[in-house]
Amino acid sequence: MPTNKKLLILAGDGIGPEVMTQVKRVLDWFAKNQALKFDVEDDLVGGCAIDKHGMPLTDETMAKAMKADAVLLGAVGGPKWDNLPFEIKPERGLLRLRKDMELFANLRPAIVFDALAEASSLKTELVAGLDIVIVRELTGGVYFGSPRGIETLPNGERRGINTQVYTTSEIVRVARVAFELARKRGRKVCSVEKANVMESGVLWREEVTKLHKAEYSDVELSHMYADNCAMQLVRQPKQFDVIVTDNLFGDLLSDCAAMLTGSLGMLPSASLGAPDANGRRKALYEPVHGTAPDIAGKDLANPLACLLSLAMMFRYSFDLGSSADLLEQAAKNVVAAGFRTGDIMAAGCTKVSTTRMGDEILKELDRLAK
Ligand code: NAD
């Protein structure tokens, strides 16, 4: 790389700093062995920022995130901060990052390592080798539409209102992310809505179809109703490559797909913004799991979700596909060799700590790079 890329690390609370320590060791490995130099800066988000600054994300940290080429986040929150007012809860820090960076596309891969296929609640043959991505629209739809609220009607009944609303540009930009992603994978996109009962779904389908015809006819496009997609995900998940859907359906379907993989400690994610004039997108990478207060500080957490988020960063922010492949392969091999943190432990395997999992990943990177 010609210039060093700026990386902001926000380890957060609970197991966040523990898993992020392993990420930094792996970043050092790539700096030393593959000349991938990043300017890494650390800062606070969530409960630790509340403790130091009285708020979950300061303006200074937000400004650093806006300037960074990528932000890598651990997790935020924990019982210590549960009773704070809503406006200064740890999660507000994360929500502000997503909002101010305008991260409209949330990428949630559901990948099942063969060695872990038995941990899924589905039959092994249905999930072994599964590799799909759900692209969820993150900043629009029913969670943000107005009118919204709870009102009392003249007859004394109460009515709750939320509005599903999407514009052409909101649909097109997230569909574009899905098509671009599919081009780097299996070249298949399934667009999911409820066009049978919702006008916003009709518009979604029309706009995705138009964009496909105009720019992405090399990618196979199919459409599916969201309820059917939920069924298909548990019936035959391997039929999918990339699924693109709105905020509400994506919320549900990505959690459903996540469970196909069997463990929270294995799930990475990326949230992307619009490309600027130089093609650079704002981006936030984070594991799907939370701060796991029950095991925090005990060197027990699985660092792989965070490491796989780093691999996503290599691939999507820096076009370093081969480095991403290498790191993902190392993770697969270490798990296949039977090294397991408690969350993915199985009979006959070796139970390892967070640090030992990091050690094994580094050893495997050394071995693969020879
Ligand atoms: P959680 O994901 O923290 O934990 C759920 C269960 O999974 C726990 O038993 C935990 O030990 C286990 N687990 C999670 N990650 C693991 C890992 N890497 N290795 C091994 N085991 C792991 O969810 P929760 O318990 O509902 O929430 C705990 C705290 O985290 C709450 O304060 C919540 O608000 C916060 N949270 C934050 C985020 C985020 O920062 N994105 C996401 C979810 C929850």
mmCIF file of C-alpha atoms and ligand atoms in Angstrom:
data_model
loop_
_atom_site.group_PDB
_atom_site.id
_atom_site.type_symbol
_atom_site.label_atom_id
_atom_site.label_comp_id
_atom_site.label_asym_id
_atom_site.label_seq_id
_atom_site.Cartn_x
_atom_site.Cartn_y
_atom_site.Cartn_z
ATOM 1 C CA MET A 1 0.000 0.000 0.000
ATOM 2 C CA PRO A 2 1.412 3.398 -0.915
ATOM 3 C CA THR A 3 0.336 5.273 2.246
ATOM 4 C CA ASN A 4 -0.560 4.036 5.677
ATOM 5 C CA LYS A 5 -4.277 3.632 6.196
ATOM 6 C CA LYS A 6 -5.874 5.156 9.269
ATOM 7 C CA LEU A 7 -7.572 2.713 11.542
ATOM 8 C CA LEU A 8 -9.517 3.734 14.635
ATOM 9 C CA ILE A 9 -9.936 1.018 17.241
ATOM 10 C CA LEU A 10 -12.766 1.380 19.749
ATOM 11 C CA ALA A 11 -12.481 -1.705 21.944
ATOM 12 C CA GLY A 12 -15.380 -0.722 24.223
ATOM 13 C CA ASP A 13 -16.435 -2.677 27.303
ATOM 14 C CA GLY A 14 -16.534 -6.197 28.739
ATOM 15 C CA ILE A 15 -14.834 -8.699 26.438
ATOM 16 C CA GLY A 16 -14.297 -5.944 23.805
ATOM 17 C CA PRO A 17 -10.743 -5.079 24.948
ATOM 18 C CA GLU A 18 -9.830 -8.768 25.355
ATOM 19 C CA VAL A 19 -10.803 -9.754 21.818
ATOM 20 C CA MET A 20 -9.323 -6.535 20.435
ATOM 21 C CA THR A 21 -5.940 -7.406 21.974
ATOM 22 C CA GLN A 22 -5.872 -10.447 19.695
ATOM 23 C CA VAL A 23 -6.851 -8.285 16.716
ATOM 24 C CA LYS A 24 -3.880 -6.029 17.406
ATOM 25 C CA ARG A 25 -1.507 -8.998 17.570
ATOM 26 C CA VAL A 26 -2.816 -10.127 14.180
ATOM 27 C CA LEU A 27 -2.471 -6.596 12.768
ATOM 28 C CA ASP A 28 1.156 -6.616 13.947
ATOM 29 C CA TRP A 29 1.651 -9.928 12.173
ATOM 30 C CA PHE A 30 0.360 -8.482 8.901
ATOM 31 C CA ALA A 31 2.546 -5.386 9.361
ATOM 32 C CA LYS A 32 5.625 -7.517 9.906
ATOM 33 C CA ASN A 33 4.990 -10.257 7.379
ATOM 34 C CA GLN A 34 2.974 -8.627 4.620
ATOM 35 C CA ALA A 35 3.983 -4.966 4.924
ATOM 36 C CA LEU A 36 0.392 -3.977 5.657
ATOM 37 C CA LYS A 37 1.003 -0.896 7.745
ATOM 38 C CA PHE A 38 -1.911 0.801 9.428
ATOM 39 C CA ASP A 39 -1.790 3.931 11.575
ATOM 40 C CA VAL A 40 -3.746 2.591 14.501
ATOM 41 C CA GLU A 41 -5.312 4.889 17.055
ATOM 42 C CA ASP A 42 -7.261 3.745 20.110
ATOM 43 C CA ASP A 43 -10.146 5.550 21.731
ATOM 44 C CA LEU A 44 -13.113 5.015 24.010
ATOM 45 C CA VAL A 45 -16.739 4.223 23.276
ATOM 46 C CA GLY A 46 -19.583 3.014 25.492
ATOM 47 C CA GLY A 47 -19.356 2.503 29.237
ATOM 48 C CA CYS A 48 -15.616 3.190 29.446
ATOM 49 C CA ALA A 49 -16.187 6.563 27.737
ATOM 50 C CA ILE A 50 -19.005 7.334 30.190
ATOM 51 C CA ASP A 51 -16.665 6.582 33.094
ATOM 52 C CA LYS A 52 -13.965 8.885 31.728
ATOM 53 C CA HIS A 53 -15.920 11.640 29.968
ATOM 54 C CA GLY A 54 -19.495 11.323 31.227
ATOM 55 C CA MET A 55 -20.764 10.449 27.757
ATOM 56 C CA PRO A 56 -20.600 7.313 25.578
ATOM 57 C CA LEU A 57 -18.882 9.003 22.624
ATOM 58 C CA THR A 58 -17.173 12.404 22.671
ATOM 59 C CA ASP A 59 -17.181 14.811 19.713
ATOM 60 C CA GLU A 60 -13.400 14.312 19.456
ATOM 61 C CA THR A 61 -13.775 10.544 19.087
ATOM 62 C CA MET A 62 -16.573 11.050 16.571
ATOM 63 C CA ALA A 63 -14.306 13.363 14.560
ATOM 64 C CA LYS A 64 -11.561 10.709 14.560
ATOM 65 C CA ALA A 65 -14.059 8.124 13.302
ATOM 66 C CA MET A 66 -15.084 10.443 10.463
ATOM 67 C CA LYS A 67 -11.451 10.817 9.382
ATOM 68 C CA ALA A 68 -10.484 7.156 9.728
ATOM 69 C CA ASP A 69 -10.350 4.831 6.719
ATOM 70 C CA ALA A 70 -12.038 2.222 8.886
ATOM 71 C CA VAL A 71 -13.293 1.867 12.437
ATOM 72 C CA LEU A 72 -13.003 -1.427 14.289
ATOM 73 C CA LEU A 73 -15.267 -1.779 17.309
ATOM 74 C CA GLY A 74 -15.402 -4.392 20.099
ATOM 75 C CA ALA A 75 -18.691 -4.153 21.970
ATOM 76 C CA VAL A 76 -20.371 -1.729 24.350
ATOM 77 C CA GLY A 77 -22.491 -1.927 27.471
ATOM 78 C CA GLY A 78 -22.812 -3.917 30.654
ATOM 79 C CA PRO A 79 -24.688 -4.062 33.948
ATOM 80 C CA LYS A 80 -22.677 -1.182 35.429
ATOM 81 C CA TRP A 81 -24.367 1.275 33.046
ATOM 82 C CA ASP A 82 -27.798 -0.373 32.721
ATOM 83 C CA ASN A 83 -29.638 2.156 34.864
ATOM 84 C CA LEU A 84 -28.389 5.322 33.202
ATOM 85 C CA PRO A 85 -30.866 7.551 31.357
ATOM 86 C CA PHE A 86 -31.492 6.429 27.767
ATOM 87 C CA GLU A 87 -29.622 9.418 26.219
ATOM 88 C CA ILE A 88 -26.297 8.526 27.802
ATOM 89 C CA LYS A 89 -26.439 4.745 27.760
ATOM 90 C CA PRO A 90 -23.372 3.028 26.220
ATOM 91 C CA GLU A 91 -25.392 1.943 23.135
ATOM 92 C CA ARG A 92 -25.957 5.613 22.231
ATOM 93 C CA GLY A 93 -22.266 5.810 21.348
ATOM 94 C CA LEU A 94 -22.635 3.038 18.807
ATOM 95 C CA LEU A 95 -25.860 4.502 17.420
ATOM 96 C CA ARG A 96 -24.191 7.889 16.978
ATOM 97 C CA LEU A 97 -21.288 6.322 15.097
ATOM 98 C CA ARG A 98 -23.700 4.550 12.732
ATOM 99 C CA LYS A 99 -25.829 7.667 12.251
ATOM 100 C CA ASP A 100 -23.116 10.308 11.814
ATOM 101 C CA MET A 101 -21.065 8.064 9.518
ATOM 102 C CA GLU A 102 -24.289 7.386 7.544
ATOM 103 C CA LEU A 103 -23.674 3.643 7.516
ATOM 104 C CA PHE A 104 -26.650 2.536 5.465
ATOM 105 C CA ALA A 105 -25.548 -0.985 4.499
ATOM 106 C CA ASN A 106 -25.057 -3.639 7.140
ATOM 107 C CA LEU A 107 -23.272 -6.783 5.954
ATOM 108 C CA ARG A 108 -23.853 -9.865 8.070
ATOM 109 C CA PRO A 109 -22.132 -12.991 6.751
ATOM 110 C CA ALA A 110 -23.329 -16.373 7.965
ATOM 111 C CA ILE A 111 -20.448 -18.733 7.389
ATOM 112 C CA VAL A 112 -20.299 -22.219 8.830
ATOM 113 C CA PHE A 113 -16.857 -23.722 9.247
ATOM 114 C CA ASP A 114 -17.141 -27.423 8.434
ATOM 115 C CA ALA A 115 -15.631 -28.276 11.810
ATOM 116 C CA LEU A 116 -18.455 -26.405 13.566
ATOM 117 C CA ALA A 117 -21.374 -27.592 11.430
ATOM 118 C CA GLU A 118 -22.575 -29.838 14.238
ATOM 119 C CA ALA A 119 -23.057 -26.832 16.536
ATOM 120 C CA SER A 120 -25.904 -25.587 14.331
ATOM 121 C CA SER A 121 -29.478 -26.344 15.321
ATOM 122 C CA LEU A 122 -30.020 -27.537 11.731
ATOM 123 C CA LYS A 123 -28.850 -30.846 10.287
ATOM 124 C CA THR A 124 -25.129 -30.845 9.537
ATOM 125 C CA GLU A 125 -25.551 -31.472 5.808
ATOM 126 C CA LEU A 126 -27.834 -28.430 5.504
ATOM 127 C CA VAL A 127 -25.266 -26.011 6.914
ATOM 128 C CA ALA A 128 -21.790 -27.529 6.316
ATOM 129 C CA GLY A 129 -19.905 -25.137 4.058
ATOM 130 C CA LEU A 130 -22.608 -22.460 4.278
ATOM 131 C CA ASP A 131 -21.370 -19.054 3.132
ATOM 132 C CA ILE A 132 -24.038 -16.393 2.656
ATOM 133 C CA VAL A 133 -24.230 -12.660 3.348
ATOM 134 C CA ILE A 134 -27.266 -10.644 4.316
ATOM 135 C CA VAL A 135 -27.119 -7.003 3.305
ATOM 136 C CA ARG A 136 -29.539 -5.109 5.512
ATOM 137 C CA GLU A 137 -30.571 -1.504 4.865
ATOM 138 C CA LEU A 138 -29.698 0.205 8.138
ATOM 139 C CA THR A 139 -30.750 3.847 8.165
ATOM 140 C CA GLY A 140 -34.251 3.893 6.659
ATOM 141 C CA GLY A 141 -37.534 2.033 6.710
ATOM 142 C CA VAL A 142 -39.985 1.552 9.514
ATOM 143 C CA TYR A 143 -37.507 2.205 12.344
ATOM 144 C CA PHE A 144 -37.054 5.788 11.166
ATOM 145 C CA GLY A 145 -40.200 6.646 9.141
ATOM 146 C CA SER A 146 -42.718 9.241 10.275
ATOM 147 C CA PRO A 147 -45.412 9.657 11.390
ATOM 148 C CA ARG A 148 -44.584 7.584 14.414
ATOM 149 C CA GLY A 149 -45.732 7.554 18.030
ATOM 150 C CA ILE A 150 -48.539 6.502 20.315
ATOM 151 C CA GLU A 151 -51.747 8.537 20.332
ATOM 152 C CA THR A 152 -55.053 8.386 22.147
ATOM 153 C CA LEU A 153 -58.114 8.259 19.921
ATOM 154 C CA PRO A 154 -61.361 10.129 20.661
ATOM 155 C CA ASN A 155 -62.938 6.894 21.906
ATOM 156 C CA GLY A 156 -60.140 6.493 24.480
ATOM 157 C CA GLU A 157 -58.380 3.674 22.640
ATOM 158 C CA ARG A 158 -54.651 4.089 22.104
ATOM 159 C CA ARG A 159 -52.985 3.669 18.711
ATOM 160 C CA GLY A 160 -49.298 2.978 17.989
ATOM 161 C CA ILE A 161 -47.957 4.143 14.634
ATOM 162 C CA ASN A 162 -44.811 3.455 12.660
ATOM 163 C CA THR A 163 -44.329 4.145 8.988
ATOM 164 C CA GLN A 164 -42.425 2.059 6.490
ATOM 165 C CA VAL A 165 -40.900 4.448 3.983
ATOM 166 C CA TYR A 166 -38.213 4.069 1.322
ATOM 167 C CA THR A 167 -37.079 6.358 -1.486
ATOM 168 C CA THR A 168 -35.533 5.334 -4.796
ATOM 169 C CA SER A 169 -32.061 6.479 -3.773
ATOM 170 C CA GLU A 170 -32.180 4.605 -0.466
ATOM 171 C CA ILE A 171 -33.101 1.392 -2.270
ATOM 172 C CA VAL A 172 -30.639 1.834 -5.106
ATOM 173 C CA ARG A 173 -27.596 2.529 -2.911
ATOM 174 C CA VAL A 174 -28.073 -0.557 -0.764
ATOM 175 C CA ALA A 175 -28.909 -2.744 -3.772
ATOM 176 C CA ARG A 176 -25.710 -1.510 -5.398
ATOM 177 C CA VAL A 177 -23.704 -2.684 -2.374
ATOM 178 C CA ALA A 178 -25.336 -6.116 -2.696
ATOM 179 C CA PHE A 179 -24.625 -6.409 -6.438
ATOM 180 C CA GLU A 180 -20.996 -5.276 -6.004
ATOM 181 C CA LEU A 181 -20.578 -7.780 -3.194
ATOM 182 C CA ALA A 182 -22.092 -10.588 -5.267
ATOM 183 C CA ARG A 183 -19.587 -9.852 -8.029
ATOM 184 C CA LYS A 184 -16.802 -10.681 -5.561
ATOM 185 C CA ARG A 185 -18.581 -13.891 -4.489
ATOM 186 C CA GLY A 186 -21.103 -16.231 -6.108
ATOM 187 C CA ARG A 187 -22.740 -13.611 -8.430
ATOM 188 C CA LYS A 188 -26.238 -14.194 -7.056
ATOM 189 C CA VAL A 189 -28.497 -11.666 -5.325
ATOM 190 C CA CYS A 190 -31.871 -12.446 -3.792
ATOM 191 C CA SER A 191 -33.873 -9.279 -3.072
ATOM 192 C CA VAL A 192 -36.364 -9.684 -0.249
ATOM 193 C CA GLU A 193 -39.502 -7.653 0.565
ATOM 194 C CA LYS A 194 -43.254 -8.057 0.858
ATOM 195 C CA ALA A 195 -44.341 -6.654 -2.498
ATOM 196 C CA ASN A 196 -47.502 -8.748 -2.218
ATOM 197 C CA VAL A 197 -48.847 -6.599 0.640
ATOM 198 C CA MET A 198 -46.708 -3.438 0.879
ATOM 199 C CA GLU A 199 -46.313 -0.591 -1.623
ATOM 200 C CA SER A 200 -42.805 0.091 -0.286
ATOM 201 C CA GLY A 201 -42.070 -3.521 -1.261
ATOM 202 C CA VAL A 202 -43.411 -2.949 -4.776
ATOM 203 C CA LEU A 203 -41.135 0.068 -5.137
ATOM 204 C CA TRP A 204 -38.198 -1.904 -3.679
ATOM 205 C CA ARG A 205 -38.691 -4.690 -6.230
ATOM 206 C CA GLU A 206 -39.073 -2.274 -9.164
ATOM 207 C CA GLU A 207 -35.974 -0.253 -8.281
ATOM 208 C CA VAL A 208 -33.777 -3.306 -7.671
ATOM 209 C CA THR A 209 -34.938 -4.791 -10.986
ATOM 210 C CA LYS A 210 -34.213 -1.528 -12.833
ATOM 211 C CA LEU A 211 -30.724 -1.222 -11.363
ATOM 212 C CA HIS A 212 -29.995 -4.858 -12.160
ATOM 213 C CA LYS A 213 -31.021 -4.424 -15.782
ATOM 214 C CA ALA A 214 -29.053 -1.208 -16.207
ATOM 215 C CA GLU A 215 -25.785 -2.153 -14.507
ATOM 216 C CA TYR A 216 -25.580 -5.641 -13.086
ATOM 217 C CA SER A 217 -27.010 -8.099 -15.585
ATOM 218 C CA ASP A 218 -23.912 -10.284 -15.074
ATOM 219 C CA VAL A 219 -25.266 -11.027 -11.570
ATOM 220 C CA GLU A 220 -28.216 -13.410 -11.193
ATOM 221 C CA LEU A 221 -31.146 -11.632 -9.501
ATOM 222 C CA SER A 222 -34.128 -13.288 -7.837
ATOM 223 C CA HIS A 223 -36.900 -11.882 -5.646
ATOM 224 C CA MET A 224 -38.484 -13.458 -2.601
ATOM 225 C CA TYR A 225 -41.123 -12.476 -0.058
ATOM 226 C CA ALA A 226 -39.662 -12.030 3.423
ATOM 227 C CA ASP A 227 -41.816 -14.705 5.049
ATOM 228 C CA ASN A 228 -40.732 -17.239 2.440
ATOM 229 C CA CYS A 229 -37.104 -16.158 2.888
ATOM 230 C CA ALA A 230 -37.329 -16.932 6.611
ATOM 231 C CA MET A 231 -38.570 -20.418 5.727
ATOM 232 C CA GLN A 232 -35.976 -20.955 3.023
ATOM 233 C CA LEU A 233 -33.171 -19.918 5.386
ATOM 234 C CA VAL A 234 -33.960 -22.806 7.679
ATOM 235 C CA ARG A 235 -35.038 -25.197 4.905
ATOM 236 C CA GLN A 236 -32.170 -24.862 2.452
ATOM 237 C CA PRO A 237 -29.860 -21.983 3.394
ATOM 238 C CA LYS A 238 -27.187 -22.882 0.838
ATOM 239 C CA GLN A 239 -29.470 -21.790 -2.035
ATOM 240 C CA PHE A 240 -28.476 -18.169 -1.235
ATOM 241 C CA ASP A 241 -25.363 -16.150 -1.949
ATOM 242 C CA VAL A 242 -26.213 -12.503 -1.154
ATOM 243 C CA ILE A 243 -29.593 -11.476 0.263
ATOM 244 C CA VAL A 244 -30.510 -7.776 0.185
ATOM 245 C CA THR A 245 -33.404 -6.511 2.222
ATOM 246 C CA ASP A 246 -34.798 -3.600 4.206
ATOM 247 C CA ASN A 247 -34.113 -2.605 7.790
ATOM 248 C CA LEU A 248 -36.942 -4.490 9.502
ATOM 249 C CA PHE A 249 -36.764 -7.735 7.510
ATOM 250 C CA GLY A 250 -32.965 -7.587 7.625
ATOM 251 C CA ASP A 251 -33.035 -7.297 11.401
ATOM 252 C CA LEU A 252 -34.992 -10.544 11.668
ATOM 253 C CA LEU A 253 -33.449 -12.490 8.814
ATOM 254 C CA SER A 254 -29.845 -11.710 9.771
ATOM 255 C CA ASP A 255 -30.406 -13.003 13.306
ATOM 256 C CA CYS A 256 -32.112 -16.083 11.902
ATOM 257 C CA ALA A 257 -29.163 -16.684 9.540
ATOM 258 C CA ALA A 258 -26.711 -16.059 12.373
ATOM 259 C CA MET A 259 -28.192 -18.898 14.375
ATOM 260 C CA LEU A 260 -27.531 -21.304 11.497
ATOM 261 C CA THR A 261 -23.875 -20.981 12.405
ATOM 262 C CA GLY A 262 -24.288 -22.071 16.009
ATOM 263 C CA SER A 263 -22.192 -19.493 17.861
ATOM 264 C CA LEU A 264 -22.262 -15.782 18.531
ATOM 265 C CA GLY A 265 -18.521 -15.871 19.078
ATOM 266 C CA MET A 266 -17.944 -16.573 15.367
ATOM 267 C CA LEU A 267 -20.034 -13.837 13.725
ATOM 268 C CA PRO A 268 -18.458 -10.740 12.167
ATOM 269 C CA SER A 269 -20.224 -7.748 10.603
ATOM 270 C CA ALA A 270 -19.525 -4.638 8.563
ATOM 271 C CA SER A 271 -21.511 -1.439 8.157
ATOM 272 C CA LEU A 272 -20.726 0.668 5.109
ATOM 273 C CA GLY A 273 -21.528 4.229 4.023
ATOM 274 C CA ALA A 274 -21.626 5.827 0.575
ATOM 275 C CA PRO A 275 -18.387 6.066 -1.432
ATOM 276 C CA ASP A 276 -16.788 9.543 -1.568
ATOM 277 C CA ALA A 277 -15.192 11.094 -4.671
ATOM 278 C CA ASN A 278 -12.181 8.790 -4.265
ATOM 279 C CA GLY A 279 -14.349 5.696 -3.920
ATOM 280 C CA ARG A 280 -13.587 5.482 -0.187
ATOM 281 C CA ARG A 281 -16.497 4.395 1.974
ATOM 282 C CA LYS A 282 -16.881 5.132 5.663
ATOM 283 C CA ALA A 283 -16.924 1.780 7.375
ATOM 284 C CA LEU A 284 -17.381 0.223 10.791
ATOM 285 C CA TYR A 285 -16.449 -3.387 11.514
ATOM 286 C CA GLU A 286 -17.612 -5.178 14.648
ATOM 287 C CA PRO A 287 -18.436 -8.621 15.961
ATOM 288 C CA VAL A 288 -22.149 -9.352 16.276
ATOM 289 C CA HIS A 289 -21.818 -10.365 19.934
ATOM 290 C CA GLY A 290 -22.091 -8.029 22.908
ATOM 291 C CA THR A 291 -19.810 -7.487 25.893
ATOM 292 C CA ALA A 292 -20.525 -10.899 27.500
ATOM 293 C CA PRO A 293 -20.373 -9.636 31.119
ATOM 294 C CA ASP A 294 -20.628 -13.232 32.378
ATOM 295 C CA ILE A 295 -17.168 -14.080 31.048
ATOM 296 C CA ALA A 296 -15.538 -10.615 30.783
ATOM 297 C CA GLY A 297 -12.053 -10.215 32.216
ATOM 298 C CA LYS A 298 -11.462 -13.965 32.429
ATOM 299 C CA ASP A 299 -9.595 -14.589 29.160
ATOM 300 C CA LEU A 300 -12.434 -16.882 28.045
ATOM 301 C CA ALA A 301 -13.981 -14.975 25.124
ATOM 302 C CA ASN A 302 -13.785 -16.229 21.577
ATOM 303 C CA PRO A 303 -11.805 -13.620 19.589
ATOM 304 C CA LEU A 304 -12.716 -15.108 16.183
ATOM 305 C CA ALA A 305 -15.791 -12.918 15.519
ATOM 306 C CA CYS A 306 -13.617 -9.848 15.974
ATOM 307 C CA LEU A 307 -10.778 -11.343 13.921
ATOM 308 C CA LEU A 308 -13.219 -12.235 11.137
ATOM 309 C CA SER A 309 -14.449 -8.622 11.283
ATOM 310 C CA LEU A 310 -10.835 -7.590 10.692
ATOM 311 C CA ALA A 311 -10.774 -9.899 7.653
ATOM 312 C CA MET A 312 -13.914 -8.136 6.376
ATOM 313 C CA MET A 313 -12.127 -4.820 6.838
ATOM 314 C CA PHE A 314 -9.193 -6.047 4.761
ATOM 315 C CA ARG A 315 -11.580 -7.129 2.015
ATOM 316 C CA TYR A 316 -14.129 -4.331 1.897
ATOM 317 C CA SER A 317 -12.241 -1.210 2.986
ATOM 318 C CA PHE A 318 -8.822 -1.953 1.527
ATOM 319 C CA ASP A 319 -9.433 -4.446 -1.262
ATOM 320 C CA LEU A 320 -6.952 -6.792 0.408
ATOM 321 C CA GLY A 321 -8.824 -9.938 -0.567
ATOM 322 C CA SER A 322 -5.826 -12.250 -0.260
ATOM 323 C CA SER A 323 -5.030 -11.036 3.273
ATOM 324 C CA ALA A 324 -8.682 -11.546 4.209
ATOM 325 C CA ASP A 325 -8.596 -15.050 2.713
ATOM 326 C CA LEU A 326 -5.411 -15.842 4.632
ATOM 327 C CA LEU A 327 -6.843 -14.758 7.969
ATOM 328 C CA GLU A 328 -10.127 -16.603 7.359
ATOM 329 C CA GLN A 329 -8.224 -19.735 6.371
ATOM 330 C CA ALA A 330 -6.116 -19.513 9.530
ATOM 331 C CA ALA A 331 -9.300 -19.290 11.624
ATOM 332 C CA LYS A 332 -10.825 -22.285 9.811
ATOM 333 C CA ASN A 333 -7.690 -24.383 10.266
ATOM 334 C CA VAL A 334 -7.292 -23.561 13.956
ATOM 335 C CA VAL A 335 -10.900 -24.523 14.638
ATOM 336 C CA ALA A 336 -10.562 -27.662 12.494
ATOM 337 C CA ALA A 337 -7.431 -28.595 14.464
ATOM 338 C CA GLY A 338 -9.651 -28.694 17.540
ATOM 339 C CA PHE A 339 -8.646 -25.496 19.361
ATOM 340 C CA ARG A 340 -11.855 -24.162 20.884
ATOM 341 C CA THR A 341 -12.898 -21.453 23.290
ATOM 342 C CA GLY A 342 -15.688 -22.482 25.679
ATOM 343 C CA ASP A 343 -18.537 -21.247 23.442
ATOM 344 C CA ILE A 344 -17.595 -23.629 20.599
ATOM 345 C CA MET A 345 -16.107 -26.412 22.696
ATOM 346 C CA ALA A 346 -16.899 -29.986 21.627
ATOM 347 C CA ALA A 347 -15.895 -33.443 22.814
ATOM 348 C CA GLY A 348 -12.318 -34.389 21.949
ATOM 349 C CA CYS A 349 -11.236 -30.765 21.346
ATOM 350 C CA THR A 350 -8.704 -28.666 23.262
ATOM 351 C CA LYS A 351 -10.258 -25.912 25.343
ATOM 352 C CA VAL A 352 -8.279 -22.689 24.958
ATOM 353 C CA SER A 353 -8.299 -19.173 26.367
ATOM 354 C CA THR A 354 -8.724 -15.963 24.360
ATOM 355 C CA THR A 355 -4.957 -15.455 24.394
ATOM 356 C CA ARG A 356 -4.184 -19.041 23.392
ATOM 357 C CA MET A 357 -6.636 -18.770 20.482
ATOM 358 C CA GLY A 358 -4.670 -15.690 19.388
ATOM 359 C CA ASP A 359 -1.410 -17.677 19.737
ATOM 360 C CA GLU A 360 -2.787 -20.468 17.555
ATOM 361 C CA ILE A 361 -4.001 -18.038 14.892
ATOM 362 C CA LEU A 362 -0.546 -16.427 14.732
ATOM 363 C CA LYS A 363 1.141 -19.830 14.456
ATOM 364 C CA GLU A 364 -1.246 -20.824 11.678
ATOM 365 C CA LEU A 365 -0.635 -17.546 9.832
ATOM 366 C CA ASP A 366 3.100 -18.284 10.036
ATOM 367 C CA ARG A 367 2.519 -21.766 8.685
ATOM 368 C CA LEU A 368 0.226 -20.669 5.835
ATOM 369 C CA ALA A 369 2.524 -17.839 4.795
ATOM 370 C CA LYS A 370 5.584 -20.097 4.424
HETATM 371 P P1 NAD B 1 -23.773 -11.051 24.557
HETATM 372 O O1 NAD B 1 -23.549 -11.233 23.102
HETATM 373 O O2 NAD B 1 -22.826 -10.143 25.245
HETATM 374 O O3 NAD B 1 -23.726 -12.467 25.288
HETATM 375 C C1 NAD B 1 -24.668 -13.507 25.063
HETATM 376 C C2 NAD B 1 -24.054 -14.852 25.473
HETATM 377 O O4 NAD B 1 -23.078 -15.233 24.505
HETATM 378 C C3 NAD B 1 -23.316 -14.800 26.812
HETATM 379 O O5 NAD B 1 -23.500 -16.010 27.478
HETATM 380 C C4 NAD B 1 -21.878 -14.627 26.436
HETATM 381 O O6 NAD B 1 -20.961 -15.144 27.374
HETATM 382 C C5 NAD B 1 -21.801 -15.366 25.105
HETATM 383 N N1 NAD B 1 -20.809 -14.748 24.213
HETATM 384 C C6 NAD B 1 -20.954 -13.598 23.500
HETATM 385 N N2 NAD B 1 -19.845 -13.341 22.819
HETATM 386 C C7 NAD B 1 -18.981 -14.316 23.098
HETATM 387 C C8 NAD B 1 -17.637 -14.584 22.701
HETATM 388 N N3 NAD B 1 -16.964 -13.781 21.853
HETATM 389 N N4 NAD B 1 -17.032 -15.685 23.187
HETATM 390 C C9 NAD B 1 -17.686 -16.518 24.023
HETATM 391 N N5 NAD B 1 -18.943 -16.321 24.434
HETATM 392 C C10 NAD B 1 -19.580 -15.222 23.978
HETATM 393 O O7 NAD B 1 -25.276 -10.527 24.719
HETATM 394 P P2 NAD B 1 -26.055 -10.054 26.045
HETATM 395 O O8 NAD B 1 -25.662 -10.904 27.206
HETATM 396 O O9 NAD B 1 -27.459 -9.957 25.641
HETATM 397 O O10 NAD B 1 -25.556 -8.566 26.320
HETATM 398 C C11 NAD B 1 -24.518 -8.228 27.227
HETATM 399 C C12 NAD B 1 -24.191 -6.752 27.083
HETATM 400 O O11 NAD B 1 -23.705 -6.488 25.764
HETATM 401 C C13 NAD B 1 -25.416 -5.847 27.266
HETATM 402 O O12 NAD B 1 -25.023 -4.696 27.970
HETATM 403 C C14 NAD B 1 -25.828 -5.501 25.851
HETATM 404 O O13 NAD B 1 -26.491 -4.262 25.776
HETATM 405 C C15 NAD B 1 -24.475 -5.437 25.166
HETATM 406 N N6 NAD B 1 -24.543 -5.693 23.696
HETATM 407 C C16 NAD B 1 -23.733 -4.914 22.936
HETATM 408 C C17 NAD B 1 -23.689 -5.133 21.571
HETATM 409 C C18 NAD B 1 -22.775 -4.287 20.744
HETATM 410 O O14 NAD B 1 -21.937 -3.598 21.285
HETATM 411 N N7 NAD B 1 -22.881 -4.326 19.438
HETATM 412 C C19 NAD B 1 -24.446 -6.157 20.986
HETATM 413 C C20 NAD B 1 -25.241 -6.958 21.817
HETATM 414 C C21 NAD B 1 -25.277 -6.721 23.185
#
